Amino acid sequence: MKIISIRQPWASLIVVGGQNVQTGAIELKDVENRSWGTTYRGPVLIHASLRPDAIRPDEIERRFGVRLACEQQLGGVIGMVDIVECVRPHPSPWYAPEHFAFILANPRPLPFIRWKGALSLRAAPAELLAPVDEQIKQAT
């Protein structure tokens, strides 16, 4: 399994989404934008970076029509998602032009596990996989 660090609020928008301000429906961020592509397909742990992005909640609401729906935990694993494709461009409103879009599916929140982040999409260390596996077993 892989792990990727993403700044808040983007990490939470991938895992639990936000509330559409017009319809009330939960909307998920369905792509992760990167300047580099990947051939990896499969499950990825979502690590919320220790430092949040500078974007304000009202800016997310204005640009995407989504209100943040949960607490923005920092410095640990908050869930997992599957990377099913990597393309550019992509029609998602979350897509940033000139980037690669990791197309995401099947988001699953996990209880917070404090963990140190790192750059890139990388193999999740064995000492992290043990508590993650336990969380997944408890959730099923």
C-alpha positions as a Python dict, from the first residue, in 0.01 Angstrom:
ca = {
    (1, 'M'): (0, 0, 0),
    (2, 'K'): (113, 356, -69),
    (3, 'I'): (79, 680, 129),
    (4, 'I'): (61, 1041, 11),
    (5, 'S'): (69, 1363, 214),
    (6, 'I'): (-191, 1624, 126),
    (7, 'R'): (-251, 1957, 295),
    (8, 'Q'): (-580, 2033, 463),
    (9, 'P'): (-853, 2105, 369),
    (10, 'W'): (-787, 1904, 52),
    (11, 'A'): (-716, 1580, 241),
    (12, 'S'): (-1052, 1592, 421),
    (13, 'L'): (-1234, 1685, 101),
    (14, 'I'): (-1096, 1366, -55),
    (15, 'V'): (-1183, 1138, 236),
    (16, 'V'): (-1512, 1277, 374),
    (17, 'G'): (-1605, 1555, 132),
    (18, 'G'): (-1795, 1873, 194),
    (19, 'Q'): (-2156, 1983, 178),
    (20, 'N'): (-2282, 2131, -149),
    (21, 'V'): (-2416, 2475, -51),
    (22, 'Q'): (-2708, 2452, -297),
    (23, 'T'): (-2823, 2091, -266),
    (24, 'G'): (-2691, 1985, 75),
    (25, 'A'): (-2541, 1671, -82),
    (26, 'I'): (-2194, 1556, 18),
    (27, 'E'): (-1940, 1614, -258),
    (28, 'L'): (-1595, 1456, -268),
    (29, 'K'): (-1276, 1586, -423),
    (30, 'D'): (-1239, 1323, -694),
    (31, 'V'): (-891, 1411, -822),
    (32, 'E'): (-558, 1492, -661),
    (33, 'N'): (-347, 1735, -864),
    (34, 'R'): (27, 1684, -895),
    (35, 'S'): (299, 1821, -1120),
    (36, 'W'): (413, 1463, -1180),
    (37, 'G'): (228, 1154, -1300),
    (38, 'T'): (213, 802, -1161),
    (39, 'T'): (159, 453, -1298),
    (40, 'Y'): (48, 329, -954),
    (41, 'R'): (-311, 203, -927),
    (42, 'G'): (-453, 86, -597),
    (43, 'P'): (-512, 187, -236),
    (44, 'V'): (-342, 494, -89),
    (45, 'L'): (-340, 617, 268),
    (46, 'I'): (-427, 987, 291),
    (47, 'H'): (-191, 1167, 527),
    (48, 'A'): (-302, 1516, 633),
    (49, 'S'): (13, 1729, 640),
    (50, 'L'): (113, 1909, 957),
    (51, 'R'): (83, 2243, 775),
    (52, 'P'): (-254, 2336, 622),
    (53, 'D'): (-293, 2511, 287),
    (54, 'A'): (-342, 2887, 306),
    (55, 'I'): (-686, 2870, 139),
    (56, 'R'): (-974, 2986, 360),
    (57, 'P'): (-1305, 2797, 395),
    (58, 'D'): (-1498, 3086, 237),
    (59, 'E'): (-1271, 3064, -70),
    (60, 'I'): (-1345, 2690, -106),
    (61, 'E'): (-1715, 2768, -80),
    (62, 'R'): (-1691, 3044, -341),
    (63, 'R'): (-1477, 2849, -590),
    (64, 'F'): (-1628, 2501, -553),
    (65, 'G'): (-1970, 2556, -394),
    (66, 'V'): (-1876, 2324, -107),
    (67, 'R'): (-1878, 2392, 266),
    (68, 'L'): (-1622, 2202, 475),
    (69, 'A'): (-1800, 1933, 673),
    (70, 'C'): (-1553, 1823, 941),
    (71, 'E'): (-1262, 1909, 1166),
    (72, 'Q'): (-935, 1951, 977),
    (73, 'Q'): (-697, 1717, 1157),
    (74, 'L'): (-326, 1770, 1091),
    (75, 'G'): (-16, 1552, 1107),
    (76, 'G'): (-155, 1205, 1054),
    (77, 'V'): (-343, 950, 848),
    (78, 'I'): (-714, 1033, 815),
    (79, 'G'): (-830, 776, 560),
    (80, 'M'): (-764, 594, 238),
    (81, 'V'): (-872, 608, -124),
    (82, 'D'): (-798, 420, -446),
    (83, 'I'): (-604, 575, -734),
    (84, 'V'): (-780, 436, -1042),
    (85, 'E'): (-614, 641, -1317),
    (86, 'C'): (-375, 928, -1384),
    (87, 'V'): (-462, 1165, -1668),
    (88, 'R'): (-432, 1518, -1794),
    (89, 'P'): (-646, 1710, -1844),
    (90, 'H'): (-957, 1608, -1648),
    (91, 'P'): (-1311, 1757, -1646),
    (92, 'S'): (-1344, 1761, -1266),
    (93, 'P'): (-1402, 2105, -1112),
    (94, 'W'): (-1122, 2011, -871),
    (95, 'Y'): (-871, 1970, -1155),
    (96, 'A'): (-590, 2228, -1173),
    (97, 'P'): (-481, 2298, -1532),
    (98, 'E'): (-133, 2191, -1637),
    (99, 'H'): (-125, 1919, -1367),
    (100, 'F'): (-168, 1544, -1365),
    (101, 'A'): (-497, 1431, -1212),
    (102, 'F'): (-484, 1121, -993),
    (103, 'I'): (-842, 1000, -1033),
    (104, 'L'): (-971, 886, -694),
    (105, 'A'): (-1245, 640, -596),
    (106, 'N'): (-1380, 457, -293),
    (107, 'P'): (-1278, 698, -12),
    (108, 'R'): (-1275, 549, 337),
    (109, 'P'): (-1221, 757, 649),
    (110, 'L'): (-1011, 600, 922),
    (111, 'P'): (-968, 698, 1285),
    (112, 'F'): (-680, 947, 1307),
    (113, 'I'): (-332, 793, 1333),
    (114, 'R'): (-59, 1047, 1409),
    (115, 'W'): (222, 1006, 1157),
    (116, 'K'): (505, 1207, 1007),
    (117, 'G'): (455, 1297, 643),
    (118, 'A'): (699, 1306, 354),
    (119, 'L'): (706, 1411, -8),
    (120, 'S'): (587, 1199, -302),
    (121, 'L'): (371, 890, -335),
    (122, 'R'): (564, 631, -140),
    (123, 'A'): (534, 286, 16),
    (124, 'A'): (359, 295, 352),
    (125, 'P'): (599, 169, 621),
    (126, 'A'): (518, -162, 792),
    (127, 'E'): (495, 4, 1135),
    (128, 'L'): (208, 218, 1001),
    (129, 'L'): (31, -65, 821),
    (130, 'A'): (-25, -265, 1142),
    (131, 'P'): (-246, 1, 1311),
    (132, 'V'): (-415, 78, 976),
    (133, 'D'): (-501, -290, 927),
    (134, 'E'): (-644, -298, 1279),
    (135, 'Q'): (-858, 11, 1209),
    (136, 'I'): (-988, -146, 886),
    (137, 'K'): (-1079, -470, 1067),
    (138, 'Q'): (-1268, -278, 1336),
    (139, 'A'): (-1460, -81, 1071),
    (140, 'T'): (-1589, -396, 897),
}
